[in-house]
Amino acid sequence: MVQTPNKQLVLLKQLPEGYPVVGEHIDVRESTIDLEAPLQEGQALIKVHVISIDPFLRSSMRGNSRDEHIPPVDVDQPMYGYTLSTVIKSNIDKFQQDDIVVGITNLEEYTTISSSDPFFSVTRVRNDIKNSVLPLSYYVGVLGMPGHTAYAGLFEVGKPKKGETLFVSAAAGAVGQIVGQLGKILGLRVLGSAGSDEKIAYLKEIGFDAVFNYKTTSNISEKLTELAPKGIDVYFDNVGGETLEAVLENANRFARIVACGMISTYYSEKDIGVRNLMKIVPKHITLEGFAVFDYMHLEDQFTNEVTQWLKEEKMKYRESTTNGIDGAAQALVDAMHGKNNGKQIVHVSSPSF
Amino acid sequence: MVQTPNKQLVLLKQLPEGYPVVGEHIDVRESTIDLEAPLQEGQALIKVHVISIDPFLRSSMRGNSRDEHIPPVDVDQPMYGYTLSTVIKSNIDKFQQDDIVVGITNLEEYTTISSSDPFFSVTRVRNDIKNSVLPLSYYVGVLGMPGHTAYAGLFEVGKPKKGETLFVSAAAGAVGQIVGQLGKILGLRVLGSAGSDEKIAYLKEIGFDAVFNYKTTSNISEKLTELAPKGIDVYFDNVGGETLEAVLENANRFARIVACGMISTYYSEKDIGVRNLMKIVPKHITLEGFAVFDYMHLEDQFTNEVTQWLKEEKMKYRESTTNGIDGAAQALVDAMHGKNNGKQIVHVSSPSF
């Protein structure tokens, strides 16, 4: 029995109430795995290449999370999230040795996936990636869950029409930068907000029509009135809170608000609330929450269209990459504080293809 | 020139910040009108029989109102609202002497309507009412704007399916009592809340499956969990605030929230806000505001169906009637405090037919 080192991103015993802290609430821990051990029926052993750092990881830590559709991680156990991996060996029909798989797995260097995992149906064989000219990490980003979320949320929930005004918050993030570029491809006027001048510069570079740094803007509602003189028709909401209130003031009649996330409420002890929700009545505004899992039937259409736009360079995608799983815990905390520029990725190992 | 006495419901100079007070913010004032004076082109003179007391009257007083789609009343001038009247004389093609008209007019005993009035298009000739077996007041209530609001909101915005659970707040009010009964006709399980035991008893009488007095319920969310063990699919929201928060806790995936009004926010200095709006994301809840004016194309269908249901006694409608315009100001204030049982009406004069 040969034990191979296997580092894991682990949830510690003390659950975070607000922002997690490395060493207090999460950490990367040394472990071992016997790669020669026989697999049970319905299991596959995989080697992880890329970990995607997504906001839902915070929800899985529970504590005071309000986002309860995400199963909690057991304390003292590896966290779970989106990964891109190679199959080492498999007792599951749909997976063969050397297959590339993208899906939700434990966040460790080697891991076992089981057909009884709650998210097993999300995991896909993606051997087309072996011949792709695009970066491997794109398949857990712009071509993965964040891209699919942007695509389904904007087109299916937001129902934008050419010439309308779209506003995106957290616009430089994993989802927001895609939403804005999809909006430009459709012929919308696209506004965005983000939390640093560096992010604002990036948004201009990728074609946003007007952008602002919400951290240095004293009155977001007045800023939106200035940047959207014709009002806002579609708002892709990643943050909730004060920005959502400002949008309700500036929304047009029949505006659609795509509620993708409300980050501003994730880390606070108490949600201060949206105080002008009454605006939706006279303006006939629709506010609709969604998750990508309700739009899995669009996966092929999304993959084909966005792959094409990336290859034609109609779309760009910025990532912030941490090399090695050792930095995964800090990368996660930094992303929660908005310190990363673009989609946060952890490069764990290189594939052999 | 003969001057005829003409009492008016008038907005006084001091605008209300919270609940209006008779004599301070509104009052009934003696005035006169010359009924023999020649009419201008595009004007008609009418005699008012019934005044409908609706929540939007508060919005027209401005002050701290958040419901800005309603034009403000000029201070020291008559308020406006829904009335049922007889045409005395007319210089408007669509109105003839002795026609019954239902629409939005000044709230006074005699008044002039003009084709340039902002709500002129809403006003209808309804001579069918002369032969109706139903009470005259129904035509500004269950068969008027409140009924049309209930019908369009429940069916077009709420999109209920037989067997689902519907919850209605302010359920004994002008709109709520209709929504609940429409829900029963469609085969829904119908829950309701109201603010007095007397109202609760009425809701049971008209077929609500489960009801509660929100003023004597310590935890609305727990009460809803108890009364809706399968969760809430459609919520017809007349109140907003704490009740809306409780519904978000108890809503099913893909629930629809029909935002008709948010009374709980109308009279407070500061809207305390909806603090768990994040729930709409994982549950894929849709929250949609609306006003009846977006559904005028359904007017005939609504009128025909609801008239039939009333005649067949499949629906009931409770009204609270004040006799004489002298009591109109107090009736309005009482309705805002929820003191009325059922739709509040002011009977101003009897028609001659």
XYZ file of C-alpha atoms in Angstrom:
706
model
C 0.000 0.000 0.000
C 1.719 3.153 -1.251
C 0.424 6.436 0.137
C 0.663 9.428 -2.198
C 0.597 12.971 -0.755
C -2.782 14.629 -1.385
C -3.362 18.188 -0.271
C -6.957 19.262 0.395
C -8.806 22.558 0.856
C -10.549 21.870 4.180
C -13.296 23.544 6.204
C -12.091 23.858 9.800
C -14.178 23.345 12.933
C -14.807 27.036 13.539
C -17.445 28.215 11.054
C -17.074 31.767 9.744
C -19.699 34.350 10.634
C -18.501 36.938 8.115
C -15.436 36.658 5.893
C -13.487 33.444 6.478
C -9.861 33.656 7.616
C -7.158 31.206 6.492
C -6.066 29.034 9.418
C -9.175 29.891 11.414
C -12.029 28.738 9.188
C -10.395 27.137 6.145
C -6.953 25.834 5.280
C -4.996 23.608 2.941
C -4.134 20.399 4.789
C -1.715 17.608 3.956
C -3.325 14.206 3.536
C -2.499 11.012 1.682
C -4.313 8.708 -0.716
C -3.586 5.130 -1.877
C -3.906 5.404 -5.666
C -3.640 1.608 -6.019
C -6.569 0.846 -3.697
C -9.435 -0.968 -5.464
C -12.399 1.252 -6.466
C -15.907 0.469 -5.399
C -18.661 0.094 -7.970
C -19.904 3.547 -9.107
C -16.651 5.303 -8.268
C -13.874 6.902 -10.266
C -10.460 8.226 -9.208
C -9.421 11.514 -10.776
C -6.441 13.862 -10.762
C -7.424 17.510 -10.458
C -5.822 20.115 -12.766
C -7.877 23.266 -12.193
C -10.049 24.460 -9.304
C -12.611 27.206 -9.849
C -13.073 29.654 -6.951
C -16.752 30.624 -6.945
C -18.940 32.628 -4.516
C -21.026 29.562 -3.673
C -18.027 28.149 -1.781
C -18.868 30.642 0.969
C -22.451 29.346 1.045
C -21.223 25.807 1.581
C -19.481 26.921 4.799
C -22.853 27.740 6.357
C -22.301 29.881 9.428
C -24.710 32.723 8.737
C -25.112 31.995 5.022
C -28.531 32.830 3.598
C -27.986 30.812 0.445
C -29.355 27.508 1.602
C -29.664 25.629 -1.687
C -25.994 24.704 -1.373
C -25.300 21.590 0.741
C -23.032 22.382 3.692
C -19.517 20.973 3.889
C -18.845 18.782 6.929
C -16.312 20.373 9.247
C -12.809 18.914 9.085
C -13.561 17.665 5.552
C -12.536 18.842 2.072
C -14.681 21.543 0.507
C -16.275 20.953 -2.879
C -16.434 23.023 -6.058
C -15.968 23.036 -9.810
C -12.846 21.311 -11.111
C -11.321 20.110 -14.368
C -9.611 16.722 -13.981
C -8.273 13.605 -15.703
C -9.702 10.165 -14.930
C -7.005 7.834 -13.518
C -9.287 4.830 -13.268
C -13.024 4.297 -13.229
C -15.794 1.941 -12.174
C -18.430 4.254 -13.671
C -19.638 3.485 -17.190
C -19.626 7.052 -18.464
C -15.996 7.685 -17.440
C -12.948 6.001 -19.003
C -9.270 6.240 -18.108
C -7.691 9.480 -19.477
C -11.072 11.160 -19.979
C -11.168 14.869 -19.153
C -14.038 15.576 -16.789
C -15.506 18.907 -15.700
C -17.855 19.038 -12.749
C -18.288 19.429 -9.020
C -15.842 17.378 -6.923
C -13.907 17.607 -3.675
C -11.190 20.246 -3.781
C -8.026 18.146 -3.389
C -5.198 16.991 -5.644
C -6.641 13.523 -6.142
C -10.227 12.665 -5.384
C -12.890 10.073 -5.861
C -16.178 10.836 -7.532
C -19.173 8.673 -6.899
C -22.380 8.216 -8.860
C -24.224 8.921 -5.603
C -22.712 12.422 -5.199
C -25.421 15.118 -5.032
C -23.979 16.996 -8.021
C -22.941 13.904 -10.015
C -25.330 14.704 -12.879
C -23.482 17.987 -13.457
C -20.168 16.255 -14.173
C -19.377 15.861 -17.893
C -16.793 14.070 -20.000
C -15.156 16.797 -22.100
C -12.489 15.125 -24.263
C -12.980 17.904 -26.843
C -10.882 20.029 -24.476
C -7.795 17.965 -25.400
C -7.860 19.585 -28.854
C -8.921 23.057 -27.791
C -6.841 26.132 -28.544
C -8.430 27.909 -25.559
C -6.929 27.849 -22.035
C -7.884 24.835 -19.925
C -9.186 27.096 -17.177
C -11.825 28.567 -19.505
C -13.752 25.325 -19.129
C -14.541 26.092 -15.498
C -15.011 29.813 -16.254
C -16.274 31.497 -19.381
C -17.149 28.086 -20.853
C -18.212 26.602 -17.515
C -20.730 27.413 -14.838
C -20.031 31.194 -14.697
C -20.403 31.523 -18.479
C -23.527 29.391 -18.544
C -24.940 31.485 -15.675
C -24.264 34.721 -17.553
C -25.775 33.363 -20.770
C -28.943 31.905 -19.237
C -29.457 34.802 -16.840
C -29.078 37.537 -19.424
C -30.968 35.942 -22.296
C -33.603 33.782 -20.557
C -34.326 35.845 -17.437
C -33.360 39.351 -18.597
C -34.969 39.028 -22.053
C -33.060 42.040 -23.431
C -34.005 43.713 -26.690
C -31.498 45.423 -28.985
C -31.075 49.085 -28.079
C -32.033 48.682 -24.429
C -29.814 49.681 -21.503
C -28.212 46.923 -19.412
C -26.490 47.498 -16.088
C -24.232 44.855 -14.518
C -22.854 44.992 -10.963
C -19.677 43.138 -9.967
C -19.068 43.610 -13.666
C -15.401 42.594 -13.660
C -16.152 39.302 -11.914
C -16.400 35.776 -13.243
C -19.990 36.227 -14.442
C -20.278 40.002 -14.860
C -17.579 40.423 -17.513
C -19.359 37.826 -19.665
C -22.795 39.401 -19.179
C -21.515 42.769 -20.345
C -19.845 41.365 -23.458
C -22.923 39.290 -24.349
C -24.909 42.516 -23.999
C -22.614 44.302 -26.437
C -22.868 41.431 -28.938
C -26.676 41.769 -28.740
C -26.516 45.537 -29.339
C -27.321 46.852 -25.873
C -25.939 49.938 -24.163
C -23.943 48.359 -21.312
C -23.119 49.954 -17.955
C -21.026 48.328 -15.245
C -19.830 48.867 -11.701
C -16.842 47.344 -9.933
C -14.739 47.980 -6.835
C -11.366 49.219 -8.114
C -10.033 51.587 -10.763
C -8.036 48.717 -12.216
C -11.264 46.725 -12.748
C -12.963 49.796 -14.212
C -10.129 50.158 -16.745
C -10.585 46.523 -17.757
C -14.323 47.018 -18.290
C -13.634 49.914 -20.648
C -11.122 47.742 -22.501
C -13.721 45.015 -23.128
C -16.291 47.452 -24.442
C -18.562 48.564 -21.590
C -20.142 51.880 -22.613
C -19.992 53.481 -19.168
C -18.543 52.273 -15.879
C -18.006 53.454 -12.307
C -16.156 52.436 -9.160
C -18.897 51.993 -6.570
C -16.402 52.360 -3.726
C -15.540 55.923 -4.733
C -19.064 56.936 -5.826
C -20.895 58.840 -3.113
C -24.383 58.420 -4.577
C -24.920 55.376 -6.786
C -28.460 56.399 -7.716
C -27.326 59.784 -9.029
C -24.463 58.128 -10.880
C -26.889 55.765 -12.612
C -29.166 58.677 -13.538
C -26.139 60.346 -15.141
C -24.906 57.245 -16.985
C -28.350 55.953 -18.015
C -30.315 59.062 -19.034
C -32.900 56.835 -20.731
C -33.219 54.623 -17.631
C -32.274 50.999 -17.031
C -34.148 48.205 -18.807
C -32.238 45.156 -17.593
C -30.186 44.891 -14.405
C -27.981 41.849 -13.871
C -27.670 41.878 -10.079
C -24.704 40.211 -8.430
C -24.662 42.341 -5.290
C -28.131 43.339 -3.989
C -28.315 45.951 -1.221
C -27.678 49.613 -1.907
C -26.942 49.089 -5.619
C -30.261 47.290 -6.080
C -32.031 50.195 -4.365
C -30.325 52.638 -6.756
C -31.423 50.549 -9.743
C -35.045 50.496 -8.536
C -34.921 54.312 -8.554
C -33.535 54.376 -12.111
C -35.385 51.463 -13.697
C -37.775 51.968 -16.572
C -41.308 50.653 -16.701
C -41.272 46.902 -17.396
C -37.604 46.614 -16.395
C -36.280 43.133 -15.642
C -33.940 42.507 -12.734
C -31.954 39.286 -13.032
C -31.119 38.248 -9.468
C -27.976 36.149 -9.786
C -26.476 36.819 -6.380
C -26.537 39.381 -3.602
C -22.917 39.398 -2.462
C -23.420 42.512 -0.337
C -25.541 40.420 2.036
C -23.298 37.324 2.202
C -20.770 38.501 4.737
C -22.780 40.834 6.924
C -24.197 39.842 10.274
C -27.524 41.352 9.305
C -29.053 42.059 5.928
C -30.054 45.733 6.078
C -32.750 45.146 3.522
C -33.989 46.680 0.302
C -35.969 49.709 1.388
C -37.680 50.865 -1.808
C -39.013 47.585 -3.149
C -42.401 49.315 -3.532
C -40.968 50.827 -6.744
C -41.658 47.563 -8.535
C -45.418 48.145 -8.348
C -45.907 51.406 -10.285
C -43.037 50.581 -12.659
C -44.185 47.009 -13.310
C -40.680 45.737 -12.626
C -39.976 42.004 -12.560
C -37.339 40.714 -10.161
C -36.459 37.074 -10.841
C -33.988 34.864 -9.059
C -32.400 31.961 -10.903
C -29.648 29.401 -10.819
C -27.889 27.858 -13.774
C -29.210 24.394 -12.914
C -32.632 25.410 -14.236
C -31.092 25.999 -17.666
C -29.056 22.842 -18.304
C -30.980 22.316 -21.560
C -29.139 25.364 -22.957
C -25.687 23.901 -22.287
C -24.869 22.899 -25.864
C -26.204 26.128 -27.359
C -24.264 28.189 -24.817
C -21.058 26.187 -25.312
C -21.194 26.437 -29.096
C -21.992 30.135 -29.278
C -19.539 31.341 -26.629
C -16.723 29.097 -27.911
C -17.209 30.646 -31.341
C -17.217 34.210 -29.973
C -14.038 33.533 -27.994
C -12.293 32.080 -31.031
C -13.373 35.067 -33.136
C -12.114 37.327 -30.314
C -15.534 38.947 -29.968
C -15.212 38.114 -26.285
C -12.338 38.248 -23.837
C -12.037 36.651 -20.436
C -9.757 37.733 -17.665
C -8.616 35.298 -15.011
C -6.512 35.584 -11.904
C -4.528 32.387 -11.446
C -2.950 30.981 -8.292
C -0.368 28.296 -8.971
C -0.553 25.236 -6.739
C -3.230 24.081 -4.321
C -1.170 25.489 -1.417
C -2.545 28.930 -2.233
C -6.180 27.837 -2.645
C -7.407 28.950 0.785
C -5.894 32.424 0.441
C -7.162 32.695 -3.148
C -10.670 31.967 -1.906
C -10.510 34.582 0.846
C -9.001 37.174 -1.493
C -11.760 36.575 -4.044
C -14.386 37.137 -1.355
C -12.778 40.481 -0.592
C -12.815 41.357 -4.301
C -9.004 41.495 -4.491
C -8.749 39.318 -7.583
C -8.912 40.766 -11.068
C -11.238 38.557 -13.076
C -12.247 34.995 -12.534
C -10.216 33.325 -9.753
C -8.607 30.026 -10.719
C -6.252 27.652 -8.904
C -3.911 25.722 -11.168
C -3.294 22.442 -9.311
C -1.475 20.275 -11.881
C -0.881 20.102 -15.610
C -2.544 17.412 -17.705
C -0.478 14.982 -19.733
C -2.216 15.584 -23.071
C -76.819 82.434 -12.570
C -77.989 79.975 -9.952
C -75.356 78.514 -7.660
C -76.007 74.975 -6.443
C -74.232 73.685 -3.273
C -71.439 71.287 -4.179
C -69.438 69.626 -1.429
C -65.915 68.443 -2.268
C -63.327 66.164 -0.696
C -60.338 68.514 -0.614
C -56.611 68.149 0.028
C -55.573 70.841 2.524
C -52.363 72.840 2.465
C -50.573 70.734 5.041
C -49.471 67.510 3.359
C -49.536 64.343 5.495
C -46.273 62.619 6.356
C -47.915 59.468 7.714
C -51.632 58.873 8.148
C -53.735 61.888 7.146
C -55.988 63.512 9.732
C -59.404 65.020 8.917
C -59.286 68.806 9.268
C -55.495 68.859 9.135
C -54.691 67.258 5.785
C -58.036 66.536 4.110
C -61.587 67.675 4.630
C -65.009 67.974 3.006
C -65.556 71.594 2.024
C -68.673 73.479 0.942
C -68.476 74.917 -2.555
C -70.978 75.880 -5.234
C -71.406 75.197 -8.945
C -73.544 76.849 -11.629
C -75.229 73.883 -13.306
C -76.617 76.161 -16.058
C -73.218 77.534 -17.117
C -72.324 76.673 -20.733
C -69.887 73.788 -21.163
C -66.695 74.104 -23.114
C -65.949 71.789 -26.012
C -64.619 68.435 -24.704
C -66.353 68.748 -21.336
C -69.236 67.004 -19.622
C -71.068 67.823 -16.395
C -71.883 64.841 -14.184
C -73.680 64.125 -10.919
C -71.779 61.712 -8.680
C -73.620 58.815 -7.012
C -70.850 56.627 -5.593
C -67.248 57.350 -4.586
C -64.758 54.504 -4.235
C -62.223 54.872 -1.411
C -58.993 53.287 -2.667
C -55.415 53.144 -1.306
C -54.088 55.180 -4.225
C -55.843 58.235 -2.786
C -53.052 58.353 -0.224
C -50.469 58.290 -3.016
C -52.097 61.299 -4.658
C -51.475 63.334 -1.474
C -47.721 63.013 -1.974
C -45.967 63.956 1.250
C -43.654 60.995 1.717
C -45.513 58.697 -0.698
C -43.299 56.266 -2.590
C -45.937 55.475 -5.175
C -45.097 58.082 -7.743
C -47.071 56.862 -10.730
C -50.119 58.641 -9.303
C -50.357 62.345 -10.226
C -50.422 64.544 -7.109
C -53.514 66.526 -6.151
C -53.002 70.301 -6.000
C -53.395 71.594 -2.457
C -56.666 73.343 -1.706
C -58.279 71.432 -4.606
C -60.643 68.436 -4.787
C -59.052 65.014 -4.692
C -59.721 62.554 -7.508
C -60.752 58.916 -7.548
C -63.121 56.342 -8.997
C -66.788 57.360 -9.139
C -70.064 56.220 -10.670
C -72.108 59.136 -11.998
C -74.908 60.275 -14.317
C -74.221 62.675 -17.181
C -76.249 65.904 -16.775
C -75.065 67.410 -20.032
C -72.168 66.797 -22.379
C -69.996 68.361 -25.070
C -68.077 65.087 -25.482
C -69.181 62.758 -28.259
C -68.933 59.537 -26.277
C -71.144 60.825 -23.421
C -74.877 61.602 -23.749
C -77.299 63.061 -21.196
C -78.452 60.414 -18.672
C -75.569 58.061 -19.478
C -74.093 56.228 -16.498
C -70.327 56.698 -16.452
C -67.709 54.931 -14.350
C -64.206 56.340 -14.173
C -61.775 58.640 -12.439
C -63.162 62.105 -11.655
C -62.918 64.779 -8.997
C -64.490 63.723 -5.716
C -67.375 66.185 -5.352
C -71.146 66.072 -5.693
C -71.145 67.583 -9.170
C -68.090 67.732 -11.346
C -66.867 68.368 -14.844
C -64.900 65.812 -16.787
C -62.714 66.874 -19.643
C -61.299 64.945 -22.570
C -57.882 66.313 -21.572
C -57.985 64.734 -18.076
C -55.014 62.385 -17.510
C -57.293 59.423 -16.762
C -59.991 60.274 -19.331
C -59.391 57.072 -21.307
C -60.332 55.028 -18.241
C -63.829 56.509 -18.035
C -66.531 54.314 -19.582
C -70.219 54.648 -20.446
C -71.937 51.806 -18.585
C -75.674 52.057 -19.342
C -75.925 48.290 -18.801
C -75.803 49.141 -15.088
C -79.316 50.632 -15.332
C -80.682 47.118 -15.783
C -78.371 45.338 -13.376
C -79.645 43.357 -10.401
C -76.316 43.930 -8.625
C -75.674 46.876 -6.280
C -74.567 50.080 -7.971
C -71.462 50.256 -5.792
C -70.192 46.932 -7.198
C -69.280 48.795 -10.386
C -66.507 50.685 -8.610
C -65.569 47.605 -6.537
C -65.781 43.949 -7.428
C -66.753 44.883 -11.005
C -64.510 47.953 -11.106
C -60.837 48.673 -10.650
C -60.330 46.517 -7.529
C -61.959 43.508 -9.207
C -60.036 44.032 -12.414
C -56.826 44.347 -10.363
C -57.533 41.083 -8.548
C -58.364 39.276 -11.781
C -55.377 40.497 -13.809
C -52.942 40.185 -10.926
C -53.893 36.667 -9.948
C -54.310 35.156 -13.408
C -51.833 37.121 -15.556
C -49.048 37.813 -13.051
C -49.536 34.960 -10.544
C -50.151 32.293 -13.215
C -51.641 29.845 -10.675
C -52.169 26.181 -11.465
C -54.961 24.092 -9.950
C -53.878 22.467 -6.700
C -51.272 25.097 -5.834
C -51.250 27.118 -2.609
C -52.151 30.812 -2.777
C -51.632 33.271 0.063
C -53.303 36.696 0.092
C -52.488 39.506 2.534
C -55.005 42.250 3.357
C -57.335 39.463 2.339
C -60.541 41.093 3.559
C -59.863 44.288 1.611
C -61.291 45.550 -1.648
C -58.926 43.450 -3.782
C -57.935 40.640 -1.418
C -61.415 39.172 -0.902
C -61.795 38.853 -4.686
C -58.356 37.287 -5.164
C -59.147 34.597 -2.590
C -62.480 33.710 -4.135
C -61.019 33.619 -7.654
C -58.388 31.268 -6.245
C -61.086 28.948 -4.861
C -62.950 28.959 -8.199
C -59.679 27.903 -9.881
C -59.146 25.071 -7.376
C -56.324 26.476 -5.294
C -55.727 26.058 -1.577
C -56.223 29.641 -0.346
C -54.693 31.224 2.758
C -55.365 34.758 3.938
C -54.309 37.258 6.570
C -56.176 40.285 7.884
C -56.061 42.640 10.860
C -59.130 41.806 12.969
C -60.998 38.720 14.159
C -64.118 40.084 12.506
C -62.321 40.149 9.130
C -60.946 36.662 9.748
C -64.471 35.367 10.370
C -65.582 36.871 7.058
C -62.726 35.200 5.189
C -63.795 31.802 6.555
C -67.354 32.557 5.493
C -66.306 33.195 1.877
C -64.290 30.007 1.639
C -60.674 30.718 2.529
C -59.071 27.423 3.596
C -56.943 28.884 6.401
C -56.682 32.393 7.799
C -54.922 34.325 10.545
C -55.005 37.708 12.236
C -51.530 39.132 11.644
C -51.928 41.576 14.526
C -52.239 38.760 17.077
C -49.708 36.414 15.416
C -46.296 36.635 17.036
C -44.377 34.943 14.237
C -45.904 35.220 10.758
C -43.278 32.961 9.188
C -44.009 30.117 11.625
C -47.739 30.616 11.118
C -47.309 30.288 7.356
C -45.212 27.127 7.814
C -48.061 25.693 9.881
C -50.848 26.716 7.468
C -48.950 25.914 4.254
C -47.104 22.660 4.959
C -46.491 22.208 1.217
C -45.165 25.773 0.890
C -46.560 28.803 -0.934
C -46.707 28.867 -4.734
C -48.394 32.205 -5.350
C -48.428 35.194 -3.000
C -50.707 38.125 -3.755
C -48.948 40.891 -1.853
C -50.886 43.934 -0.710
C -48.703 44.810 2.266
C -44.958 44.192 1.717
C -42.662 44.417 4.754
C -42.592 41.710 7.395
C -45.292 39.601 5.724
C -43.330 39.562 2.465
C -40.233 38.446 4.388
C -42.248 35.596 5.946
C -43.484 34.529 2.515
C -39.936 34.481 1.105
C -39.060 32.018 3.907
C -42.044 29.802 3.053
C -42.151 30.088 -0.734
C -41.622 27.073 -2.952
C -39.182 26.907 -5.813
C -40.547 28.867 -8.800
C -43.047 30.719 -6.612
C -44.635 33.858 -8.058
C -45.139 36.954 -5.936
C -47.727 39.342 -7.319
C -46.789 42.782 -6.000
C -50.043 44.733 -5.968
C -49.268 47.122 -3.140
C -47.056 47.437 -0.089
C -49.362 49.181 2.377
C -47.011 48.548 5.281
C -44.600 51.047 3.743
C -47.114 53.767 2.793
C -47.481 55.476 6.139
C -44.110 54.979 7.736
C -41.454 57.660 7.817
C -38.895 55.138 6.659
C -39.278 51.850 4.830
C -37.421 49.347 7.015
C -36.737 47.171 4.014
C -37.084 43.560 2.972
C -34.131 41.845 4.584
C -34.150 38.358 3.049
C -34.633 39.181 -0.622
C -31.649 36.910 -1.343
C -34.116 33.993 -0.979
C -35.360 34.658 -4.497
C -32.075 33.442 -5.994
C -31.854 29.818 -4.804
C -35.648 29.394 -4.948
C -35.991 30.955 -8.409
C -38.802 33.185 -7.150
C -40.302 35.833 -9.413
C -41.501 39.067 -7.853
C -43.511 41.169 -10.295
C -45.147 44.521 -9.753
C -48.141 45.502 -11.824
C -50.994 47.941 -12.154
C -54.388 47.285 -13.674
C -53.775 49.815 -16.463
C -51.441 47.312 -18.154
C -54.357 44.874 -18.469
C -57.162 47.006 -19.915
C -57.477 44.514 -22.801
C -58.908 42.017 -20.290
C -61.712 44.349 -19.182
C -64.545 42.653 -21.082
C -63.426 39.148 -20.181
C -63.084 40.120 -16.518
C -66.457 41.903 -16.460
C -68.296 39.003 -18.073
C -66.786 36.273 -15.930
C -67.035 38.025 -12.575
C -70.571 39.297 -13.249
C -71.599 35.727 -13.975
C -69.923 34.381 -10.809
C -71.618 37.062 -8.690
C -75.031 36.285 -10.176
C -74.480 32.562 -9.579
C -73.404 33.450 -6.010
C -70.050 31.746 -6.516
C -68.572 35.000 -5.275
C -69.557 37.425 -2.553
C -68.395 40.970 -1.975
C -68.484 42.855 1.263
C -68.614 46.628 1.338
C -68.575 49.223 4.076
C -70.775 52.141 3.047
C -70.718 55.724 4.318
C -73.864 57.659 3.462
C -73.318 61.201 2.196
C -70.173 62.955 1.022
C -69.912 64.670 4.436
C -68.350 61.465 5.794
C -65.928 60.933 2.895
C -62.827 62.337 4.599
C -63.324 60.246 7.723
C -64.142 57.169 5.631
C -60.844 57.602 3.795
C -58.840 57.923 6.998
C -60.618 54.962 8.611
C -59.914 52.805 5.559
C -56.224 53.674 5.775
C -56.240 52.482 9.375
C -57.965 49.252 8.300
C -61.077 50.026 10.332
C -63.513 49.300 7.510
C -64.865 45.826 6.879
C -64.627 45.207 3.162
C -64.456 47.651 0.316
C -65.044 51.246 1.468
C -67.721 53.116 -0.482
C -69.256 56.570 -0.098
C -72.859 56.823 -1.259
C -73.214 60.438 -2.457
C -76.617 60.472 -4.188
C -79.124 58.083 -5.701
C -79.593 57.884 -9.458
C -83.004 58.551 -11.033
C -83.214 55.315 -13.032
